[in-house]
Short mmCIF file of C-alpha atoms and ligand atoms in Angstrom, two decimals:
data_model
loop_
_atom_site.label_atom_id
_atom_site.label_comp_id
_atom_site.label_asym_id
_atom_site.label_seq_id
_atom_site.Cartn_x
_atom_site.Cartn_y
_atom_site.Cartn_z
CA MET B 192 -5.39 19.61 14.66
CA LYS B 193 -6.51 22.27 12.20
CA SER B 194 -3.78 23.76 10.08
CA GLY B 195 -5.42 26.64 8.17
CA SER B 196 -3.26 27.44 5.15
CA LEU B 197 0.06 26.17 6.53
CA LYS B 198 2.46 24.23 4.35
CA ASN B 199 3.08 20.49 4.69
CA ILE B 200 5.16 19.49 7.70
CA LYS B 201 8.76 18.66 6.78
CA ASN B 202 10.75 18.73 10.02
CA ALA B 203 10.65 18.23 13.79
CA LYS B 204 10.39 21.93 14.57
CA GLN B 205 7.28 22.27 12.43
CA LEU B 206 5.79 19.21 14.12
CA HIS B 207 6.24 20.97 17.44
CA GLU B 208 4.86 24.29 16.12
CA ARG B 209 1.73 22.46 14.95
CA GLY B 210 1.29 20.92 18.39
CA LEU B 211 1.96 17.38 17.21
CA ILE B 212 4.99 16.70 19.43
CA SER B 213 6.32 18.08 22.71
CA GLU B 214 9.53 20.14 22.79
CA GLU B 215 11.41 17.25 24.39
CA ARG B 216 10.83 15.07 21.33
CA ILE B 217 12.35 17.52 18.81
CA GLU B 218 15.95 16.34 19.14
CA GLY B 219 15.13 12.63 18.82
CA ILE B 220 12.88 13.23 15.83
CA GLU B 221 15.52 15.36 14.13
CA GLU B 222 17.81 12.35 14.35
CA VAL B 223 15.14 10.05 12.88
CA ALA B 224 14.42 12.55 10.09
CA SER B 225 18.11 12.73 9.17
CA ARG B 226 17.89 8.98 8.50
CA PHE B 227 14.35 8.54 7.05
CA SER B 228 12.33 11.17 5.14
CA LEU B 229 9.61 13.15 6.89
CA SER B 230 6.56 14.77 5.34
CA ILE B 231 2.96 15.12 6.51
CA THR B 232 0.31 16.80 4.39
CA ASN B 233 -2.09 19.29 5.95
CA GLU B 234 -4.94 16.91 5.22
CA MET B 235 -3.34 14.21 7.39
CA ALA B 236 -2.16 16.64 10.08
CA ASP B 237 -5.73 17.93 10.33
CA LEU B 238 -6.96 14.42 11.10
CA ILE B 239 -4.60 13.92 14.04
CA GLU B 240 -6.54 14.22 17.28
CA GLU B 241 -3.98 12.83 19.71
CA GLY B 242 -0.23 12.30 19.57
CA ASP B 243 -0.54 8.53 19.32
CA ASP B 244 -3.75 8.03 17.37
CA PRO B 245 -3.84 5.84 14.22
CA ILE B 246 -3.05 8.77 11.93
CA ALA B 247 -0.20 10.18 14.06
CA ARG B 248 1.40 6.76 14.40
CA GLN B 249 1.54 6.36 10.63
CA PHE B 250 3.21 9.70 9.88
CA VAL B 251 4.79 11.30 12.97
CA PRO B 252 8.31 9.86 13.44
CA SER B 253 9.25 8.02 16.61
CA VAL B 254 12.69 7.39 18.10
CA LYS B 255 11.73 3.71 17.97
CA GLU B 256 12.73 3.92 14.29
CA LEU B 257 16.37 4.19 15.37
CA ASN B 258 16.14 0.63 16.65
CA VAL B 259 17.21 -1.50 13.68
CA THR B 260 16.94 -5.24 14.28
CA GLU B 261 19.25 -7.86 12.79
CA ASP B 262 16.64 -9.28 10.44
CA GLU B 263 15.78 -5.88 8.91
CA LEU B 264 17.01 -5.01 5.42
CA ALA B 265 17.63 -1.87 3.35
CA ASP B 266 15.78 -3.47 0.42
CA PRO B 267 13.33 -5.80 2.21
CA ILE B 268 11.41 -7.08 -0.80
CA GLY B 269 14.42 -7.36 -3.10
CA ASP B 270 13.61 -4.66 -5.68
CA ASN B 271 17.28 -4.21 -6.57
CA ALA B 272 17.79 -7.90 -7.33
CA ARG B 273 15.03 -7.76 -9.97
CA SER B 274 15.82 -4.44 -11.64
CA PRO B 275 17.03 -4.81 -15.25
CA VAL B 276 17.18 -1.02 -15.79
CA LYS B 277 16.83 1.92 -13.43
CA GLY B 278 13.19 2.52 -12.48
CA ILE B 279 11.96 -0.96 -13.51
CA VAL B 280 11.49 -4.00 -11.26
CA HIS B 281 10.63 -7.13 -13.25
CA ARG B 282 9.74 -9.86 -10.78
CA TYR B 283 6.99 -11.85 -12.54
CA PRO B 284 6.97 -12.66 -16.26
CA ASP B 285 3.78 -10.81 -17.23
CA ARG B 286 4.13 -7.58 -15.23
CA CYS B 287 6.68 -5.06 -14.07
CA LEU B 288 6.89 -2.17 -11.66
CA PHE B 289 7.74 1.20 -13.17
CA MET B 290 9.00 3.86 -10.76
CA PRO B 291 9.42 7.20 -12.54
CA MET B 292 9.89 9.05 -9.23
CA THR B 293 10.69 8.32 -5.61
CA VAL B 294 8.90 11.14 -3.80
CA CYS B 295 5.59 11.06 -1.92
CA PRO B 296 3.37 13.72 -0.30
CA VAL B 297 3.70 11.85 3.03
CA TYR B 298 6.37 9.49 4.28
CA CYS B 299 4.79 6.54 6.07
CA ARG B 300 6.90 5.51 9.04
CA PHE B 301 6.68 1.82 8.06
CA CYS B 302 7.42 2.21 4.33
CA PHE B 303 9.21 -0.79 2.82
CA ARG B 304 11.04 1.55 0.40
CA ARG B 305 12.03 4.01 3.12
CA GLU B 306 15.70 3.84 2.14
CA LYS B 307 14.78 5.02 -1.32
CA VAL B 308 11.82 7.41 -1.04
CA GLY B 309 12.39 11.11 -0.46
CA SER B 310 16.09 10.95 -1.28
CA ALA B 311 17.79 13.87 -3.04
CA GLU B 312 17.62 11.97 -6.30
CA SER B 313 13.88 12.23 -6.75
CA GLY B 314 13.22 10.56 -10.08
CA LEU B 315 14.38 9.31 -13.45
CA SER B 316 16.15 11.67 -15.81
CA ARG B 317 14.80 12.00 -19.35
CA LYS B 318 17.43 9.52 -20.58
CA GLU B 319 16.60 7.02 -17.81
CA LEU B 320 12.89 7.38 -18.54
CA GLU B 321 13.58 6.54 -22.20
CA ALA B 322 15.62 3.48 -21.18
CA ALA B 323 12.73 2.29 -18.96
CA PHE B 324 10.23 2.72 -21.84
CA ALA B 325 12.64 0.93 -24.18
CA TYR B 326 12.82 -2.04 -21.75
CA ILE B 327 9.01 -2.34 -21.62
CA GLU B 328 8.72 -1.94 -25.41
CA SER B 329 11.30 -4.65 -26.07
CA THR B 330 9.85 -7.16 -23.56
CA PRO B 331 6.67 -8.56 -25.15
CA GLN B 332 5.69 -10.70 -22.16
CA ILE B 333 4.96 -7.53 -20.13
CA TRP B 334 1.16 -7.40 -20.11
CA GLU B 335 0.74 -5.09 -17.14
CA VAL B 336 2.76 -2.08 -15.97
CA ILE B 337 2.43 -0.97 -12.35
CA LEU B 338 3.32 2.67 -11.72
CA THR B 339 4.60 2.96 -8.20
CA GLY B 340 7.46 4.61 -6.43
CA GLY B 341 7.22 7.05 -4.74
CA ASP B 342 3.63 7.99 -5.36
CA PRO B 343 2.79 8.28 -9.08
CA LEU B 344 -0.15 10.63 -8.45
CA PHE B 345 2.33 13.07 -6.89
CA MET B 346 3.80 13.79 -10.34
CA LYS B 347 2.75 16.72 -12.47
CA PRO B 348 -0.24 15.97 -14.74
CA ASN B 349 1.77 16.70 -17.92
CA LEU B 350 4.39 14.07 -17.01
CA MET B 351 1.63 11.62 -16.11
CA LYS B 352 0.01 12.30 -19.48
CA ARG B 353 3.26 11.58 -21.30
CA ILE B 354 3.78 8.34 -19.39
CA ILE B 355 0.22 7.07 -19.80
CA SER B 356 0.12 7.85 -23.52
CA ARG B 357 3.53 6.24 -24.11
CA LEU B 358 2.53 3.07 -22.22
CA SER B 359 -0.81 3.04 -24.02
CA SER B 360 0.99 3.04 -27.36
CA ILE B 361 2.73 -0.29 -26.58
CA ASP B 362 0.66 -3.09 -28.17
CA HIS B 363 1.53 -5.83 -25.66
CA VAL B 364 0.72 -3.67 -22.61
CA ASP B 365 -2.97 -4.22 -21.89
CA VAL B 366 -3.15 -3.03 -18.29
CA ILE B 367 -1.76 0.00 -16.45
CA ARG B 368 -2.00 0.07 -12.68
CA LEU B 369 -1.20 2.92 -10.29
CA HIS B 370 -0.31 2.35 -6.65
CA THR B 371 -1.07 5.51 -4.71
CA ARG B 372 -1.84 7.07 -1.35
CA VAL B 373 -2.70 10.49 -2.84
CA PRO B 374 -6.54 10.16 -2.89
CA VAL B 375 -6.53 10.01 0.93
CA VAL B 376 -3.38 11.93 1.94
CA ASP B 377 -3.42 14.72 -0.66
CA PRO B 378 -6.84 14.48 -2.33
CA LYS B 379 -6.92 17.86 -4.11
CA ARG B 380 -4.02 16.74 -6.25
CA VAL B 381 -6.45 14.60 -8.29
CA ASN B 382 -7.84 17.51 -10.29
CA GLY B 383 -9.43 17.69 -13.72
CA GLU B 384 -6.04 17.88 -15.41
CA MET B 385 -4.87 14.71 -13.66
CA LEU B 386 -8.08 12.87 -14.54
CA LYS B 387 -7.53 13.82 -18.19
CA ALA B 388 -3.94 12.60 -17.97
CA LEU B 389 -5.20 9.20 -16.81
CA ASN B 390 -7.45 8.85 -19.81
CA THR B 391 -6.49 5.83 -21.93
CA ASP B 392 -8.14 3.11 -23.98
CA LYS B 393 -6.14 0.50 -22.04
CA ALA B 394 -7.50 -0.94 -18.77
CA LEU B 395 -6.30 1.44 -16.05
CA TYR B 396 -6.70 0.52 -12.38
CA VAL B 397 -5.94 2.64 -9.32
CA VAL B 398 -4.88 0.80 -6.18
CA LEU B 399 -5.33 2.94 -3.09
CA HIS B 400 -3.06 2.48 -0.08
CA ALA B 401 -5.12 3.10 3.09
CA ASN B 402 -4.72 1.60 6.56
CA HIS B 403 -7.38 3.11 8.79
CA VAL B 404 -10.99 4.25 8.41
CA ARG B 405 -10.06 7.68 9.78
CA GLU B 406 -8.02 8.41 6.65
CA PHE B 407 -11.32 8.82 4.77
CA SER B 408 -11.98 12.54 5.10
CA LYS B 409 -14.80 14.21 3.17
CA GLU B 410 -12.27 15.37 0.54
CA ALA B 411 -10.79 11.88 0.27
CA LYS B 412 -14.21 10.36 -0.37
CA LYS B 413 -14.97 13.00 -3.01
CA THR B 414 -11.68 12.29 -4.76
CA ILE B 415 -12.26 8.54 -4.77
CA ALA B 416 -15.74 9.16 -6.19
CA LYS B 417 -14.24 11.36 -8.94
CA LEU B 418 -11.84 8.59 -9.94
CA VAL B 419 -14.51 5.87 -9.92
CA ASP B 420 -17.06 8.09 -11.70
CA SER B 421 -14.52 8.73 -14.43
CA GLY B 422 -14.57 4.98 -15.12
CA ILE B 423 -11.46 3.89 -13.22
CA PRO B 424 -11.87 0.67 -11.21
CA MET B 425 -10.30 0.95 -7.76
CA LEU B 426 -8.73 -1.65 -5.50
CA SER B 427 -6.91 -1.19 -2.24
CA GLN B 428 -3.85 -2.33 -0.40
CA SER B 429 -3.34 -2.00 3.34
CA VAL B 430 -0.50 -2.88 5.66
CA LEU B 431 -1.20 -4.73 8.88
CA LEU B 432 0.23 -2.38 11.52
CA LYS B 433 0.59 -2.94 15.23
CA GLY B 434 -1.22 -0.24 17.23
CA ILE B 435 -2.99 1.08 14.11
CA ASN B 436 -5.23 -1.58 12.60
CA ASP B 437 -4.30 -4.87 14.29
CA ASP B 438 -7.71 -5.55 15.77
CA PRO B 439 -10.81 -7.02 14.12
CA ALA B 440 -12.93 -3.88 14.53
CA ALA B 441 -10.29 -1.63 12.93
CA LEU B 442 -9.92 -3.96 9.95
CA GLU B 443 -13.67 -4.42 9.59
CA ASN B 444 -14.24 -0.66 9.62
CA LEU B 445 -11.45 -0.08 7.11
CA PHE B 446 -12.62 -2.75 4.66
CA ARG B 447 -16.28 -1.72 4.93
CA GLU B 448 -15.32 1.91 4.31
CA LEU B 449 -13.33 0.93 1.23
CA VAL B 450 -16.21 -1.06 -0.24
CA ARG B 451 -18.71 1.67 0.67
CA ASN B 452 -16.55 4.03 -1.39
CA ARG B 453 -16.46 1.53 -4.30
CA VAL B 454 -12.91 0.36 -3.65
CA LYS B 455 -12.39 -3.41 -3.52
CA PRO B 456 -9.94 -4.53 -0.78
CA TYR B 457 -7.18 -6.37 -2.65
CA TYR B 458 -4.18 -7.00 -0.37
CA LEU B 459 -3.53 -6.87 3.35
CA HIS B 460 0.26 -6.93 3.56
CA HIS B 461 2.14 -8.48 6.40
CA GLY B 462 4.72 -5.93 7.61
CA ASP B 463 8.03 -6.13 5.72
CA PHE B 464 11.44 -6.23 7.36
CA ALA B 465 12.23 -2.59 6.57
CA LYS B 466 14.81 -0.97 8.82
CA GLY B 467 13.50 0.57 12.05
CA THR B 468 9.95 -0.78 11.70
CA SER B 469 9.83 -3.65 14.24
CA HIS B 470 7.41 -1.69 16.45
CA PHE B 471 4.83 -1.92 13.63
CA ARG B 472 5.17 -5.63 12.85
CA THR B 473 2.72 -8.23 14.08
CA THR B 474 3.39 -11.96 13.92
CA ILE B 475 1.95 -13.97 11.03
CA GLU B 476 -0.11 -15.92 13.57
CA GLU B 477 -1.69 -12.68 14.80
CA GLY B 478 -2.45 -11.66 11.21
CA ARG B 479 -4.05 -15.00 10.38
CA ASN B 480 -6.15 -14.91 13.55
CA LEU B 481 -7.40 -11.45 12.60
CA MET B 482 -8.35 -12.66 9.12
CA LYS B 483 -10.20 -15.58 10.73
CA LYS B 484 -12.08 -13.27 13.04
CA ILE B 485 -13.45 -11.15 10.23
CA ARG B 486 -14.26 -14.12 7.96
CA GLY B 487 -18.03 -14.71 7.87
CA LYS B 488 -18.65 -11.64 9.97
CA VAL B 489 -17.82 -9.32 7.08
CA SER B 490 -19.01 -9.69 3.49
CA GLY B 491 -16.63 -11.50 1.17
CA LEU B 492 -16.48 -8.29 -0.87
CA CYS B 493 -14.68 -6.69 2.08
CA GLN B 494 -11.97 -9.32 2.38
CA PRO B 495 -8.52 -8.88 0.85
CA THR B 496 -5.82 -11.51 0.45
CA TYR B 497 -3.42 -11.54 3.39
CA ALA B 498 0.06 -11.76 1.83
CA LEU B 499 3.74 -11.31 2.49
CA ASP B 500 6.60 -10.39 0.20
CA ILE B 501 9.37 -12.95 0.25
CA PRO B 502 12.68 -11.18 1.07
CA GLY B 503 15.17 -11.35 -1.79
CA GLY B 504 12.74 -10.40 -4.56
CA TYR B 505 10.88 -13.71 -4.92
CA GLY B 506 7.45 -12.10 -4.99
CA LYS B 507 4.30 -12.32 -2.90
CA ALA B 508 2.86 -15.35 -1.18
CA PRO B 509 -0.72 -15.52 0.10
CA ILE B 510 -0.72 -16.45 3.78
CA ASN B 511 -4.45 -16.58 4.48
CA PRO B 512 -5.60 -18.94 7.24
CA ASP B 513 -6.23 -22.57 6.21
CA TYR B 514 -9.77 -23.89 6.28
CA LEU B 515 -9.15 -27.24 4.63
CA SER B 516 -7.21 -30.28 5.80
CA GLU B 517 -6.97 -33.79 4.43
CA ASP B 518 -8.12 -36.73 6.56
CA GLU B 519 -6.45 -40.16 6.65
CA ASP B 520 -9.15 -41.73 4.46
CA GLY B 521 -8.50 -39.20 1.71
CA SER B 522 -11.55 -37.04 2.41
CA TYR B 523 -11.31 -33.47 3.59
CA VAL B 524 -12.14 -31.67 6.80
CA VAL B 525 -13.33 -28.15 6.19
CA GLU B 526 -13.83 -25.43 8.81
CA ASP B 527 -16.75 -23.00 8.69
CA TYR B 528 -16.52 -19.37 9.77
CA ARG B 529 -17.54 -20.25 13.35
CA GLY B 530 -14.61 -22.66 13.63
CA VAL B 531 -16.83 -25.79 13.41
CA LYS B 532 -15.24 -28.62 11.41
CA HIS B 533 -17.16 -30.64 8.77
CA ARG B 534 -16.22 -33.66 6.72
CA TYR B 535 -16.24 -32.97 2.96
CA PRO B 536 -17.98 -34.67 1.27
CA GLN B 537 -20.31 -35.42 4.16
CA SER B 538 -20.56 -39.19 3.67
CA PRO B 539 -18.51 -41.59 1.55
CA ARG B 540 -20.07 -42.11 -1.85
CA GLN B 541 -21.68 -45.50 -2.48
CA ALA B 542 -20.06 -47.56 -5.19
CA PRO B 543 -22.45 -47.89 -8.19
S1 SF4 E 844 3.18 6.57 0.20
FE1 SF4 E 844 3.91 4.48 -0.25
S2 SF4 E 844 5.99 4.77 -1.11
FE2 SF4 E 844 5.41 6.70 -0.09
S3 SF4 E 844 6.20 6.52 1.99
FE3 SF4 E 844 4.08 5.77 2.07
S4 SF4 E 844 4.27 3.54 1.76
FE4 SF4 E 844 6.22 4.47 1.10
#
């Protein structure tokens, strides 16, 4: 639905004015939006062809979000339990998350930080930012800093520049990583000034969050190319989402599109237990079956690790399907991509 020069969509009335919801849905969506933030960029609104297509389902609120199940949590991956200072989550010894701000250009309806993002308190104050830098500077085991949030590429280039140059000045920090959705949802934001701000002699990676091939507009592809051409390696993370990408063709198309655009698929996340998101969650069995279906059919380059975050802040666990089992005689049985089982090694070795 073409928007012309309209501003980003921020409320139910605007959704209706842009033809994205019927009048009857306004009241319900107002209630959802009073609970969880709402924003849709023009770029994403322009890609919506039908009210329940894979783009609409990711960004247009649904009253289903008011259904909070017993197993859902305000902090589903346990960020708070692992936060030594505001804006830092230190879960693994050699890396930490750094969240200078909690705003995004879009609010994904399945976001695992939906209780935090888009709140009135949008980022760290100058003093809090200093405390976060001080924590990283005084913790020599931190080798990698992951800027996330909120969307780090949503910040102003001059703040990004300050953050990248300060992190780059810390001897023990070798790697800076940015987790972002901006190159697809708000591609023009990655302008020359932002590219300059990302310039560093440390290894800097950009990890793109994308869930469906239709997110790759012409502008998005150009922006990804700009990032890669400026020497930034790109990886991706996607969320397995019921009704959006939970079929082999949708995943295959997404992963091929990422690789075609020089982005290596890195993680496929199993849906977290964020409040009001049960309508998006698949079972782990469904996720593993999907991974099995694309194995062999799609180049290894196109295959991410299927993983879940352990509630409570214990980190990620890979949950890829198993292809190897041990037999009673101590040898292995290994399954090929067609599902045919083979003994490994093929015959017992002869004693010399
Ligand atoms: S862009 Fe990321 S942090 Fe922002 S709402 Fe979407 S999933 Fe959450």
